[in-house]
Amino acid sequence: MARVFNFSAGPAVLPEEVLREAAEEMLDYKGTGMSVMEMSHRSKMFQDILDDAEQDFRELLGVPANYKVLFIQGGGHVQFAMVPLNLMKNRKAEYIVTGQWAKKAMQEAALYGDVRAVASSEDKVYSYIPDCTDLPIREDADYLYFCKNNTIYGTVFHETPNAKGKTLVADVSSCFLSAPEKVTDYGILWGGVQKNVGPAGMAIAVVREDLIGDCLPGTPTMLRYETYAAHGSLYNTPPCYNIYICGKVFRWIKEIGGLTAMQKRNEEKAALLYDFLDQSKLFSNPVRREDRSVMNVTFVTGNEELDKKFVAEAKAAGLENLKGHRTVGGMRASLYNAMPKEGVQRLVDFMAAFEKREA
């Protein structure tokens, strides 16, 4: 069966080179006679896999020595709880709500303390990024939280919010390792790996050391960043195969030229699709131009039945998972690192042909 172009928002497309290499090693990893899936997490061989993955990740992102890199079971919803449980000393936190995932994170944090939305774009269906240069942050707030790239709505923060000296926490799940990032802007930078880095089931959290170790009373052992930091992410059996695949993805990005080269590739892919949308007579993008995401491009025809027809015909043409999120409808093309430019060109060509027939 031929490979399709998979535009899913997550779990999402992985580099074909990584998948082929993993397939070759499935039954026998480096002469061990076993798969990484079968390997003891206490073995030297797996420790090497883990150490190499962390080192490559640190080099790619430029993670300073005073930040811990933690491989944590579960995805975003686990982090929605871990952040307040680990940071909410004064039981107060501020959230910037620019989409469903930031809203869910805020709702989770409200279980543990007094949280507020200090900025929101909900008034216009999250189609823009609000001004975050002078937010009404409380003096005794523990942190400011935001989701950098909004997978569902197709917006992104091009400027880092002004946290006014408070700890800044970023969910970077859907733009993870897509461009260079200044880690020192953040107290915690975390992402679920299933969108742009690896298989579903794990998050990577980059946590400044001074923020580790003072959790709310009653915080479960596995929801404490200190548990992972103190044991090198090996307190219990970690998601071994996820770490293995992520490590291969990190190496693949390094071989391409690192995050600067990756950013250039991603911007070229996004420009190809946005340029078409901007001149299209049938399709349009609902996002304010200066806030457009490079990773997730949303578009509509303005007719729900025509949207459904487009998605069905695209699928038949080998362009998979273009249906928009159930909360907004329309279409969405996720152009993550592993999506080749050829896939975006194929999508644009298909959209042009569809428009010619239907407009």
PDB file of C-alpha atoms in Angstrom, residues 16-232:
ATOM      1  CA  GLU A  16       9.853   8.339   6.719  1.00  0.00           C
ATOM      2  CA  GLU A  17      13.577   7.885   7.325  1.00  0.00           C
ATOM      3  CA  VAL A  18      12.886   7.383  11.039  1.00  0.00           C
ATOM      4  CA  LEU A  19      10.095   4.891  10.418  1.00  0.00           C
ATOM      5  CA  ARG A  20      12.223   2.852   8.025  1.00  0.00           C
ATOM      6  CA  GLU A  21      15.153   2.774  10.438  1.00  0.00           C
ATOM      7  CA  ALA A  22      12.894   1.734  13.316  1.00  0.00           C
ATOM      8  CA  ALA A  23      11.378  -0.993  11.141  1.00  0.00           C
ATOM      9  CA  GLU A  24      14.826  -2.374  10.364  1.00  0.00           C
ATOM     10  CA  GLU A  25      15.624  -2.483  14.074  1.00  0.00           C
ATOM     11  CA  MET A  26      12.271  -3.854  15.213  1.00  0.00           C
ATOM     12  CA  LEU A  27      13.410  -7.449  15.760  1.00  0.00           C
ATOM     13  CA  ASP A  28      17.064  -6.818  16.562  1.00  0.00           C
ATOM     14  CA  TYR A  29      18.319  -3.521  17.955  1.00  0.00           C
ATOM     15  CA  LYS A  30      22.080  -3.248  17.403  1.00  0.00           C
ATOM     16  CA  GLY A  31      22.778  -6.931  17.764  1.00  0.00           C
ATOM     17  CA  THR A  32      20.894  -7.398  21.046  1.00  0.00           C
ATOM     18  CA  GLY A  33      18.544  -9.933  19.462  1.00  0.00           C
ATOM     19  CA  MET A  34      15.540  -8.046  20.805  1.00  0.00           C
ATOM     20  CA  SER A  35      13.362  -5.054  20.043  1.00  0.00           C
ATOM     21  CA  VAL A  36      13.571  -1.838  22.045  1.00  0.00           C
ATOM     22  CA  MET A  37       9.966  -2.668  22.940  1.00  0.00           C
ATOM     23  CA  GLU A  38      11.265  -5.710  24.824  1.00  0.00           C
ATOM     24  CA  MET A  39      14.319  -4.128  26.390  1.00  0.00           C
ATOM     25  CA  SER A  40      14.738  -3.550  30.127  1.00  0.00           C
ATOM     26  CA  HIS A  41      14.658   0.121  30.983  1.00  0.00           C
ATOM     27  CA  ARG A  42      17.418  -0.636  33.511  1.00  0.00           C
ATOM     28  CA  SER A  43      19.767  -1.981  30.840  1.00  0.00           C
ATOM     29  CA  LYS A  44      22.857  -0.122  29.668  1.00  0.00           C
ATOM     30  CA  MET A  45      21.561  -0.263  26.109  1.00  0.00           C
ATOM     31  CA  PHE A  46      18.395   1.627  27.001  1.00  0.00           C
ATOM     32  CA  GLN A  47      20.293   4.052  29.213  1.00  0.00           C
ATOM     33  CA  ASP A  48      22.397   4.899  26.160  1.00  0.00           C
ATOM     34  CA  ILE A  49      19.226   5.479  24.111  1.00  0.00           C
ATOM     35  CA  LEU A  50      17.867   7.790  26.807  1.00  0.00           C
ATOM     36  CA  ASP A  51      21.129   9.680  27.290  1.00  0.00           C
ATOM     37  CA  ASP A  52      21.628  10.193  23.557  1.00  0.00           C
ATOM     38  CA  ALA A  53      18.050  11.422  23.142  1.00  0.00           C
ATOM     39  CA  GLU A  54      18.416  13.952  25.936  1.00  0.00           C
ATOM     40  CA  GLN A  55      21.792  15.169  24.675  1.00  0.00           C
ATOM     41  CA  ASP A  56      20.528  15.651  21.112  1.00  0.00           C
ATOM     42  CA  PHE A  57      17.420  17.430  22.409  1.00  0.00           C
ATOM     43  CA  ARG A  58      19.532  19.748  24.561  1.00  0.00           C
ATOM     44  CA  GLU A  59      21.796  20.576  21.631  1.00  0.00           C
ATOM     45  CA  LEU A  60      18.898  21.249  19.277  1.00  0.00           C
ATOM     46  CA  LEU A  61      17.024  23.543  21.634  1.00  0.00           C
ATOM     47  CA  GLY A  62      20.046  25.025  23.378  1.00  0.00           C
ATOM     48  CA  VAL A  63      18.858  23.933  26.826  1.00  0.00           C
ATOM     49  CA  PRO A  64      21.028  25.493  29.566  1.00  0.00           C
ATOM     50  CA  ALA A  65      22.589  23.337  32.284  1.00  0.00           C
ATOM     51  CA  ASN A  66      20.239  24.723  34.957  1.00  0.00           C
ATOM     52  CA  TYR A  67      17.189  23.264  33.196  1.00  0.00           C
ATOM     53  CA  LYS A  68      16.105  19.643  33.545  1.00  0.00           C
ATOM     54  CA  VAL A  69      14.803  17.702  30.519  1.00  0.00           C
ATOM     55  CA  LEU A  70      12.099  15.316  31.718  1.00  0.00           C
ATOM     56  CA  PHE A  71      10.436  12.513  29.742  1.00  0.00           C
ATOM     57  CA  ILE A  72       6.973  12.129  31.279  1.00  0.00           C
ATOM     58  CA  GLN A  73       4.190   9.616  30.649  1.00  0.00           C
ATOM     59  CA  GLY A  74       0.952  11.052  29.329  1.00  0.00           C
ATOM     60  CA  GLY A  75       0.291  14.049  27.126  1.00  0.00           C
ATOM     61  CA  GLY A  76      -1.023  17.545  27.616  1.00  0.00           C
ATOM     62  CA  HIS A  77      -3.785  16.758  30.061  1.00  0.00           C
ATOM     63  CA  VAL A  78      -1.241  15.427  32.558  1.00  0.00           C
ATOM     64  CA  GLN A  79       0.789  18.633  32.209  1.00  0.00           C
ATOM     65  CA  PHE A  80      -2.352  20.716  32.737  1.00  0.00           C
ATOM     66  CA  ALA A  81      -2.336  19.304  36.285  1.00  0.00           C
ATOM     67  CA  MET A  82       1.421  19.045  36.858  1.00  0.00           C
ATOM     68  CA  VAL A  83       2.040  22.737  36.223  1.00  0.00           C
ATOM     69  CA  PRO A  84      -0.236  24.063  39.004  1.00  0.00           C
ATOM     70  CA  LEU A  85       0.594  21.201  41.365  1.00  0.00           C
ATOM     71  CA  ASN A  86       4.290  22.040  41.089  1.00  0.00           C
ATOM     72  CA  LEU A  87       4.156  25.842  40.833  1.00  0.00           C
ATOM     73  CA  MET A  88       1.090  27.153  42.654  1.00  0.00           C
ATOM     74  CA  LYS A  89       2.729  28.183  45.936  1.00  0.00           C
ATOM     75  CA  ASN A  90       0.391  31.161  46.457  1.00  0.00           C
ATOM     76  CA  ARG A  91      -2.531  29.343  44.845  1.00  0.00           C
ATOM     77  CA  LYS A  92      -2.810  32.055  42.191  1.00  0.00           C
ATOM     78  CA  ALA A  93      -2.083  31.838  38.469  1.00  0.00           C
ATOM     79  CA  GLU A  94      -2.751  33.810  35.291  1.00  0.00           C
ATOM     80  CA  TYR A  95      -3.679  32.269  31.937  1.00  0.00           C
ATOM     81  CA  ILE A  96      -3.778  33.585  28.382  1.00  0.00           C
ATOM     82  CA  VAL A  97      -6.672  31.812  26.665  1.00  0.00           C
ATOM     83  CA  THR A  98      -6.256  31.623  22.898  1.00  0.00           C
ATOM     84  CA  GLY A  99      -7.838  28.248  22.266  1.00  0.00           C
ATOM     85  CA  GLN A 100      -9.364  25.101  23.660  1.00  0.00           C
ATOM     86  CA  TRP A 101      -6.143  23.676  25.122  1.00  0.00           C
ATOM     87  CA  ALA A 102      -5.267  26.800  27.107  1.00  0.00           C
ATOM     88  CA  LYS A 103      -8.861  26.919  28.315  1.00  0.00           C
ATOM     89  CA  LYS A 104      -8.709  23.282  29.437  1.00  0.00           C
ATOM     90  CA  ALA A 105      -5.385  23.949  31.165  1.00  0.00           C
ATOM     91  CA  MET A 106      -6.937  26.863  33.053  1.00  0.00           C
ATOM     92  CA  GLN A 107      -9.954  24.783  34.065  1.00  0.00           C
ATOM     93  CA  GLU A 108      -7.630  22.099  35.444  1.00  0.00           C
ATOM     94  CA  ALA A 109      -5.568  24.646  37.369  1.00  0.00           C
ATOM     95  CA  ALA A 110      -8.770  26.026  38.906  1.00  0.00           C
ATOM     96  CA  LEU A 111      -9.013  22.768  40.880  1.00  0.00           C
ATOM     97  CA  TYR A 112      -5.988  23.878  42.886  1.00  0.00           C
ATOM     98  CA  GLY A 113      -6.244  27.629  43.240  1.00  0.00           C
ATOM     99  CA  ASP A 114      -7.452  31.012  42.048  1.00  0.00           C
ATOM    100  CA  VAL A 115      -6.879  31.331  38.295  1.00  0.00           C
ATOM    101  CA  ARG A 116      -7.784  34.139  35.902  1.00  0.00           C
ATOM    102  CA  ALA A 117      -7.788  34.708  32.176  1.00  0.00           C
ATOM    103  CA  VAL A 118      -5.714  37.889  31.812  1.00  0.00           C
ATOM    104  CA  ALA A 119      -6.155  37.871  28.034  1.00  0.00           C
ATOM    105  CA  SER A 120      -8.423  35.961  25.669  1.00  0.00           C
ATOM    106  CA  SER A 121      -9.427  35.787  22.018  1.00  0.00           C
ATOM    107  CA  GLU A 122     -12.588  33.789  22.634  1.00  0.00           C
ATOM    108  CA  ASP A 123     -14.689  36.786  21.546  1.00  0.00           C
ATOM    109  CA  LYS A 124     -13.696  36.125  17.913  1.00  0.00           C
ATOM    110  CA  VAL A 125     -13.548  32.310  18.022  1.00  0.00           C
ATOM    111  CA  TYR A 126      -9.824  32.370  18.830  1.00  0.00           C
ATOM    112  CA  SER A 127      -8.974  33.768  15.405  1.00  0.00           C
ATOM    113  CA  TYR A 128      -6.287  36.135  16.680  1.00  0.00           C
ATOM    114  CA  ILE A 129      -3.627  36.564  19.368  1.00  0.00           C
ATOM    115  CA  PRO A 130      -4.409  39.293  21.926  1.00  0.00           C
ATOM    116  CA  ASP A 131      -1.923  41.983  22.904  1.00  0.00           C
ATOM    117  CA  CYS A 132       0.178  40.527  25.722  1.00  0.00           C
ATOM    118  CA  THR A 133       2.662  43.346  26.250  1.00  0.00           C
ATOM    119  CA  ASP A 134       1.003  44.789  29.376  1.00  0.00           C
ATOM    120  CA  LEU A 135      -1.138  42.167  31.068  1.00  0.00           C
ATOM    121  CA  PRO A 136      -2.872  42.777  34.439  1.00  0.00           C
ATOM    122  CA  ILE A 137      -0.758  40.193  36.270  1.00  0.00           C
ATOM    123  CA  ARG A 138      -1.249  40.053  40.042  1.00  0.00           C
ATOM    124  CA  GLU A 139       1.775  40.759  42.226  1.00  0.00           C
ATOM    125  CA  ASP A 140       1.364  37.470  44.071  1.00  0.00           C
ATOM    126  CA  ALA A 141       0.622  35.318  41.003  1.00  0.00           C
ATOM    127  CA  ASP A 142       2.735  32.177  40.810  1.00  0.00           C
ATOM    128  CA  TYR A 143       3.026  32.032  37.027  1.00  0.00           C
ATOM    129  CA  LEU A 144       1.693  33.101  33.635  1.00  0.00           C
ATOM    130  CA  TYR A 145       0.642  30.301  31.281  1.00  0.00           C
ATOM    131  CA  PHE A 146       0.025  30.270  27.539  1.00  0.00           C
ATOM    132  CA  CYS A 147      -0.206  27.851  24.611  1.00  0.00           C
ATOM    133  CA  LYS A 148       2.209  29.084  21.947  1.00  0.00           C
ATOM    134  CA  ASN A 149       0.660  27.460  18.867  1.00  0.00           C
ATOM    135  CA  ASN A 150      -3.064  26.805  18.738  1.00  0.00           C
ATOM    136  CA  THR A 151      -3.588  23.559  16.885  1.00  0.00           C
ATOM    137  CA  ILE A 152      -7.352  23.815  16.457  1.00  0.00           C
ATOM    138  CA  TYR A 153      -7.622  27.444  15.391  1.00  0.00           C
ATOM    139  CA  GLY A 154      -4.374  27.924  13.488  1.00  0.00           C
ATOM    140  CA  THR A 155      -2.862  30.844  15.401  1.00  0.00           C
ATOM    141  CA  VAL A 156       0.589  31.303  16.940  1.00  0.00           C
ATOM    142  CA  PHE A 157       2.362  33.735  19.269  1.00  0.00           C
ATOM    143  CA  HIS A 158       5.102  35.410  17.241  1.00  0.00           C
ATOM    144  CA  GLU A 159       6.108  37.457  20.304  1.00  0.00           C
ATOM    145  CA  THR A 160       6.658  36.076  23.801  1.00  0.00           C
ATOM    146  CA  PRO A 161       4.125  37.425  26.339  1.00  0.00           C
ATOM    147  CA  ASN A 162       5.440  39.860  28.938  1.00  0.00           C
ATOM    148  CA  ALA A 163       5.243  37.939  32.221  1.00  0.00           C
ATOM    149  CA  LYS A 164       6.404  40.981  34.241  1.00  0.00           C
ATOM    150  CA  GLY A 165       8.968  38.945  36.125  1.00  0.00           C
ATOM    151  CA  LYS A 166       6.667  36.041  36.924  1.00  0.00           C
ATOM    152  CA  THR A 167       7.434  32.478  35.863  1.00  0.00           C
ATOM    153  CA  LEU A 168       6.337  31.966  32.268  1.00  0.00           C
ATOM    154  CA  VAL A 169       4.992  28.545  31.309  1.00  0.00           C
ATOM    155  CA  ALA A 170       4.514  27.555  27.667  1.00  0.00           C
ATOM    156  CA  ASP A 171       2.720  24.647  26.049  1.00  0.00           C
ATOM    157  CA  VAL A 172       4.599  24.212  22.760  1.00  0.00           C
ATOM    158  CA  SER A 173       3.077  20.861  21.761  1.00  0.00           C
ATOM    159  CA  SER A 174       2.148  21.708  18.186  1.00  0.00           C
ATOM    160  CA  CYS A 175       5.220  23.787  17.351  1.00  0.00           C
ATOM    161  CA  PHE A 176       7.747  21.629  19.214  1.00  0.00           C
ATOM    162  CA  LEU A 177      11.212  21.756  17.595  1.00  0.00           C
ATOM    163  CA  SER A 178       9.856  23.537  14.524  1.00  0.00           C
ATOM    164  CA  ALA A 179      12.052  26.616  15.005  1.00  0.00           C
ATOM    165  CA  PRO A 180      14.679  27.945  17.425  1.00  0.00           C
ATOM    166  CA  GLU A 181      13.393  28.798  20.898  1.00  0.00           C
ATOM    167  CA  LYS A 182      14.937  30.898  23.682  1.00  0.00           C
ATOM    168  CA  VAL A 183      14.559  28.488  26.587  1.00  0.00           C
ATOM    169  CA  THR A 184      15.577  31.068  29.186  1.00  0.00           C
ATOM    170  CA  ASP A 185      12.391  33.048  28.476  1.00  0.00           C
ATOM    171  CA  TYR A 186      10.519  30.303  30.284  1.00  0.00           C
ATOM    172  CA  GLY A 187      10.383  28.663  33.678  1.00  0.00           C
ATOM    173  CA  ILE A 188       8.738  25.637  32.123  1.00  0.00           C
ATOM    174  CA  LEU A 189       8.457  24.790  28.449  1.00  0.00           C
ATOM    175  CA  TRP A 190       6.628  21.550  27.717  1.00  0.00           C
ATOM    176  CA  GLY A 191       5.071  19.704  24.812  1.00  0.00           C
ATOM    177  CA  GLY A 192       3.177  16.538  24.082  1.00  0.00           C
ATOM    178  CA  VAL A 193       5.309  14.717  21.529  1.00  0.00           C
ATOM    179  CA  GLN A 194       2.513  13.280  19.362  1.00  0.00           C
ATOM    180  CA  LYS A 195       2.108  16.353  17.173  1.00  0.00           C
ATOM    181  CA  ASN A 196       5.615  17.073  15.934  1.00  0.00           C
ATOM    182  CA  VAL A 197       8.188  14.859  17.654  1.00  0.00           C
ATOM    183  CA  GLY A 198       7.116  11.248  18.192  1.00  0.00           C
ATOM    184  CA  PRO A 199       4.383   8.717  19.040  1.00  0.00           C
ATOM    185  CA  ALA A 200       1.487   9.593  21.347  1.00  0.00           C
ATOM    186  CA  GLY A 201       1.750   8.896  25.055  1.00  0.00           C
ATOM    187  CA  MET A 202       4.547  11.138  26.323  1.00  0.00           C
ATOM    188  CA  ALA A 203       5.412  14.763  27.033  1.00  0.00           C
ATOM    189  CA  ILE A 204       8.814  16.382  27.347  1.00  0.00           C
ATOM    190  CA  ALA A 205       9.091  19.098  29.987  1.00  0.00           C
ATOM    191  CA  VAL A 206      12.028  21.508  30.198  1.00  0.00           C
ATOM    192  CA  VAL A 207      11.974  22.816  33.760  1.00  0.00           C
ATOM    193  CA  ARG A 208      14.249  25.344  35.443  1.00  0.00           C
ATOM    194  CA  GLU A 209      15.863  23.700  38.458  1.00  0.00           C
ATOM    195  CA  ASP A 210      14.785  26.303  41.028  1.00  0.00           C
ATOM    196  CA  LEU A 211      11.133  25.495  40.242  1.00  0.00           C
ATOM    197  CA  ILE A 212      11.505  21.833  41.186  1.00  0.00           C
ATOM    198  CA  GLY A 213      10.775  20.402  44.611  1.00  0.00           C
ATOM    199  CA  ASP A 214       8.042  22.458  46.301  1.00  0.00           C
ATOM    200  CA  CYS A 215       4.725  20.924  45.288  1.00  0.00           C
ATOM    201  CA  LEU A 216       1.277  21.418  46.742  1.00  0.00           C
ATOM    202  CA  PRO A 217       0.537  19.099  49.671  1.00  0.00           C
ATOM    203  CA  GLY A 218      -0.824  15.750  48.536  1.00  0.00           C
ATOM    204  CA  THR A 219       0.675  15.907  45.038  1.00  0.00           C
ATOM    205  CA  PRO A 220       1.007  12.301  43.796  1.00  0.00           C
ATOM    206  CA  THR A 221       4.536  10.986  43.329  1.00  0.00           C
ATOM    207  CA  MET A 222       4.165  10.669  39.555  1.00  0.00           C
ATOM    208  CA  LEU A 223       2.894  14.235  39.193  1.00  0.00           C
ATOM    209  CA  ARG A 224       5.982  15.774  40.805  1.00  0.00           C
ATOM    210  CA  TYR A 225       8.662  17.114  38.480  1.00  0.00           C
ATOM    211  CA  GLU A 226      11.197  16.300  41.195  1.00  0.00           C
ATOM    212  CA  THR A 227      10.393  12.582  40.829  1.00  0.00           C
ATOM    213  CA  TYR A 228      11.558  12.643  37.213  1.00  0.00           C
ATOM    214  CA  ALA A 229      14.447  15.045  37.824  1.00  0.00           C
ATOM    215  CA  ALA A 230      15.900  13.068  40.722  1.00  0.00           C
ATOM    216  CA  HIS A 231      15.799   9.762  38.840  1.00  0.00           C
ATOM    217  CA  GLY A 232      16.725  10.816  35.309  1.00  0.00           C
TER     218      GLY A 232
END
